[in-house]
């Protein structure tokens, strides 16, 4: 007979108990058993607590941005939360969208390597778009030339560990908005990150090859309110 295992106090257990207690409290409020009106004005502080916890435990820029998002949401819902009237943000917040849209248009209009033409095997070029969804691709081309990746409120995983770069370098253009892109590359590739980040971030976890003339993957593009990560198989 197996001995009973003790219940471990895990974050999932804490979250489940928190949701359960919240449901019970609001049920009592709806039934008129408990009066929560004096306390409802303090609930945005829970969002601040969540955001501060995320910031304290963040190990990357995208993780930190999640914490900033929760704090910003609390301020949005209750502009005087910190004793300062921030209601003006509710009027002029579209300016952020205007600036963001202009940045995306400007960055897209910049000249960059395009899809190869001629007699080149099109399997050497990868194109993937994830909108409110997830895409996972694996490329094993012996003449990899590059590609274009677009993630909008979605995620893309691209495995290039079985690919070989055609020529000295390959160009990969990435764009992530409220989404994430993950790249896996062979350990003998040099990764040259030329990505611009606006309210987002990227990480290069690859190791630098010993050979100075190793194949080079040039990653360019824009990451906004999202994240991108490049790593070798052993870092997966």
Coordinates of C-alpha atoms in Angstrom, one line a residue:
X1 CA 0.0 0.0 0.0
X2 CA 1.5 3.3 -1.0
X3 CA 1.7 5.9 1.8
X4 CA -0.4 9.1 1.2
X5 CA 1.6 11.9 -0.3
X6 CA 1.6 15.3 1.4
X7 CA 0.1 18.2 -0.5
X8 CA 2.8 20.6 -1.7
X9 CA 2.3 24.3 -1.4
X10 CA 2.8 25.3 -5.0
X11 CA 1.9 28.5 -6.9
X12 CA -0.8 26.6 -8.7
X13 CA -2.3 25.5 -5.3
X14 CA -2.2 29.1 -4.1
X15 CA -3.9 30.4 -7.3
X16 CA -6.6 27.8 -7.0
X17 CA -7.3 28.7 -3.4
X18 CA -7.3 32.4 -4.2
X19 CA -9.8 31.9 -7.0
X20 CA -12.0 29.6 -4.8
X21 CA -12.1 32.2 -2.0
X22 CA -12.8 35.0 -4.4
X23 CA -15.7 33.1 -5.8
X24 CA -17.1 32.4 -2.3
X25 CA -16.8 36.0 -1.2
X26 CA -18.5 37.4 -4.3
X27 CA -21.3 34.8 -4.1
X28 CA -22.0 36.0 -0.5
X29 CA -22.0 39.6 -1.7
X30 CA -24.5 38.8 -4.5
X31 CA -26.7 37.0 -2.0
X32 CA -26.7 40.0 0.3
X33 CA -24.8 38.1 3.1
X34 CA -21.7 40.2 3.0
X35 CA -21.3 43.9 2.1
X36 CA -18.1 44.5 0.1
X37 CA -18.7 48.0 -1.1
X38 CA -16.3 49.6 1.5
X39 CA -13.5 47.3 0.1
X40 CA -14.1 47.3 -3.6
X41 CA -12.1 50.5 -4.1
X42 CA -8.9 48.7 -3.0
X43 CA -9.0 45.8 -5.5
X44 CA -6.7 47.6 -8.1
X45 CA -4.0 47.3 -5.5
X46 CA -4.1 43.5 -6.2
X47 CA -3.1 44.3 -9.8
X48 CA -0.2 46.4 -8.5
X49 CA 0.9 43.5 -6.2
X50 CA 0.8 41.1 -9.2
X51 CA 2.8 43.6 -11.3
X52 CA 5.4 44.2 -8.6
X53 CA 5.8 40.5 -8.1
X54 CA 6.4 40.0 -11.8
X55 CA 9.0 42.8 -11.8
X56 CA 10.8 41.4 -8.8
X57 CA 11.0 37.9 -10.4
X58 CA 11.7 39.1 -14.0
X59 CA 14.8 37.6 -15.6
X60 CA 14.2 39.2 -19.0
X61 CA 12.8 42.3 -20.6
X62 CA 9.6 40.6 -21.8
X63 CA 9.0 39.3 -18.3
X64 CA 9.5 42.7 -16.8
X65 CA 7.0 44.2 -19.3
X66 CA 4.3 41.9 -18.1
X67 CA 4.8 43.4 -14.6
X68 CA 4.6 46.9 -16.0
X69 CA 1.4 46.0 -17.9
X70 CA -0.4 44.9 -14.7
X71 CA 0.6 48.1 -12.9
X72 CA -0.4 50.2 -15.8
X73 CA -3.8 48.5 -16.0
X74 CA -4.3 49.3 -12.3
X75 CA -3.6 53.0 -12.9
X76 CA -5.8 52.9 -15.9
X77 CA -8.7 51.6 -13.9
X78 CA -8.1 53.9 -11.0
X79 CA -6.2 57.0 -12.1
X80 CA -5.8 58.4 -8.5
X81 CA -4.4 55.1 -7.2
X82 CA -1.0 56.6 -6.3
X83 CA -2.5 59.9 -5.1
X84 CA -1.8 61.6 -8.5
X85 CA -4.5 62.4 -11.0
X86 CA -3.5 60.5 -14.1
X87 CA -6.9 60.8 -15.8
X88 CA -5.4 62.8 -18.6
X89 CA -3.9 59.5 -19.9
X90 CA -7.4 58.4 -20.8
X91 CA -7.7 61.3 -23.2
X92 CA -4.3 61.1 -24.9
X93 CA -3.6 57.4 -24.9
X94 CA -4.2 57.1 -28.6
X95 CA -1.0 59.1 -29.1
X96 CA 0.8 56.0 -28.1
X97 CA -0.9 54.1 -30.9
X98 CA -0.1 56.8 -33.4
X99 CA 3.6 56.7 -32.5
X100 CA 3.7 52.9 -32.5
X101 CA 2.0 52.8 -35.9
X102 CA 4.4 55.3 -37.3
X103 CA 7.3 53.3 -35.9
X104 CA 6.1 50.1 -37.5
X105 CA 5.5 51.8 -40.9
X106 CA 8.9 53.5 -40.8
X107 CA 10.7 50.3 -39.9
X108 CA 8.8 48.3 -42.5
X109 CA 9.8 50.7 -45.2
X110 CA 13.5 50.3 -44.5
X111 CA 15.4 48.5 -47.2
X112 CA 16.2 44.8 -46.3
X113 CA 17.1 41.6 -48.1
X114 CA 14.1 40.2 -49.9
X115 CA 13.0 36.8 -51.0
X116 CA 15.5 35.1 -53.3
X117 CA 14.7 35.0 -56.9
X118 CA 15.7 33.0 -59.9
X119 CA 16.5 29.3 -59.8
X120 CA 17.0 29.2 -56.0
X121 CA 15.1 26.4 -54.2
X122 CA 12.3 28.2 -52.4
X123 CA 12.6 25.7 -49.6
X124 CA 15.7 27.7 -48.6
X125 CA 13.4 30.6 -47.7
X126 CA 11.0 30.4 -44.7
X127 CA 7.9 32.6 -44.3
X128 CA 5.7 32.2 -41.2
X129 CA 2.8 34.4 -39.8
X130 CA 1.1 33.8 -36.5
X131 CA -2.0 35.9 -35.7
X132 CA -3.8 34.9 -32.5
X133 CA -2.3 31.5 -33.0
X134 CA 0.9 29.5 -32.7
X135 CA 3.2 28.3 -35.5
X136 CA 6.0 25.7 -35.2
X137 CA 8.3 25.1 -38.2
X138 CA 11.5 23.1 -38.8
X139 CA 13.8 23.8 -41.7
X140 CA 16.4 21.3 -43.0
X141 CA 17.5 23.1 -46.1
X142 CA 21.1 22.6 -47.3
X143 CA 21.0 26.1 -48.8
X144 CA 19.2 28.2 -46.2
X145 CA 19.0 31.8 -47.3
X146 CA 16.7 33.5 -44.7
X147 CA 13.1 34.3 -44.3
X148 CA 10.4 36.5 -42.7
X149 CA 8.6 35.8 -39.4
X150 CA 5.6 37.8 -38.2
X151 CA 3.9 37.2 -34.8
X152 CA 0.9 39.3 -33.8
X153 CA -0.7 38.2 -30.5
X154 CA 0.7 34.8 -31.3
X155 CA 3.9 32.8 -31.2
X156 CA 6.4 31.3 -33.7
X157 CA 8.9 28.6 -33.0
X158 CA 11.5 28.0 -35.8
X159 CA 14.0 25.2 -35.6
X160 CA 17.0 25.7 -37.9
X161 CA 19.3 23.2 -36.2
X162 CA 19.3 20.9 -39.3
X163 CA 19.7 23.7 -41.8
X164 CA 22.9 24.8 -43.6
X165 CA 23.4 28.4 -44.6
X166 CA 23.9 29.0 -48.4
X167 CA 26.9 31.4 -48.8
X168 CA 28.5 33.3 -46.0
X169 CA 25.3 34.6 -44.4
X170 CA 21.5 34.4 -44.3
X171 CA 19.1 37.2 -43.4
X172 CA 16.0 36.6 -41.2
X173 CA 13.5 39.5 -40.7
X174 CA 11.3 39.3 -37.6
X175 CA 8.4 41.3 -36.3
X176 CA 6.6 40.6 -33.0
X177 CA 3.8 42.6 -31.5
X178 CA 2.1 41.3 -28.4
X179 CA 3.7 38.0 -29.4
X180 CA 6.9 36.0 -29.2
X181 CA 9.4 34.4 -31.6
X182 CA 11.8 31.6 -30.6
X183 CA 14.7 30.5 -32.8
X184 CA 16.9 27.4 -32.5
X185 CA 20.1 27.6 -34.5
X186 CA 23.2 25.2 -34.8
X187 CA 26.0 25.9 -32.4
X188 CA 28.4 26.6 -35.3
X189 CA 26.5 29.6 -36.5
X190 CA 27.3 33.2 -35.6
X191 CA 24.1 35.1 -34.8
X192 CA 24.1 38.8 -35.5
X193 CA 21.2 40.5 -33.8
X194 CA 20.1 43.8 -35.4
X195 CA 16.7 44.0 -33.9
X196 CA 15.0 47.2 -32.7
X197 CA 12.9 46.9 -29.5
X198 CA 10.1 49.2 -28.4
X199 CA 8.5 48.2 -25.2
X200 CA 9.8 44.7 -25.9
X201 CA 13.0 42.8 -25.7
X202 CA 15.1 40.0 -27.2
X203 CA 17.7 37.6 -25.9
X204 CA 20.7 35.9 -27.6
X205 CA 21.5 32.7 -25.7
X206 CA 23.8 31.3 -28.4
X207 CA 27.5 30.4 -27.9
X208 CA 30.1 32.1 -30.1
X209 CA 31.8 29.7 -32.5
X210 CA 35.5 29.4 -32.4
X211 CA 35.8 29.8 -36.2
X212 CA 35.7 33.5 -37.2
X213 CA 34.5 32.6 -40.7
X214 CA 31.5 30.5 -39.4
X215 CA 28.2 30.9 -41.2
X216 CA 26.4 34.0 -40.0
X217 CA 22.7 34.5 -39.4
X218 CA 21.7 38.2 -39.4
X219 CA 18.4 38.7 -37.6
X220 CA 16.8 42.1 -38.1
X221 CA 13.4 43.5 -37.4
X222 CA 11.2 45.1 -34.7
X223 CA 10.0 43.7 -31.4
X224 CA 7.2 45.8 -29.7
X225 CA 5.4 44.7 -26.6
X226 CA 6.7 41.2 -27.2
X227 CA 9.8 39.1 -27.1
X228 CA 12.3 37.2 -29.2
X229 CA 14.8 34.5 -28.2
X230 CA 17.6 32.8 -30.1
X231 CA 19.3 29.8 -28.6
X232 CA 21.3 26.6 -29.4
X233 CA 19.8 23.2 -29.0
X234 CA 21.5 22.6 -25.7
X235 CA 19.9 25.7 -24.3
X236 CA 16.4 24.5 -25.2

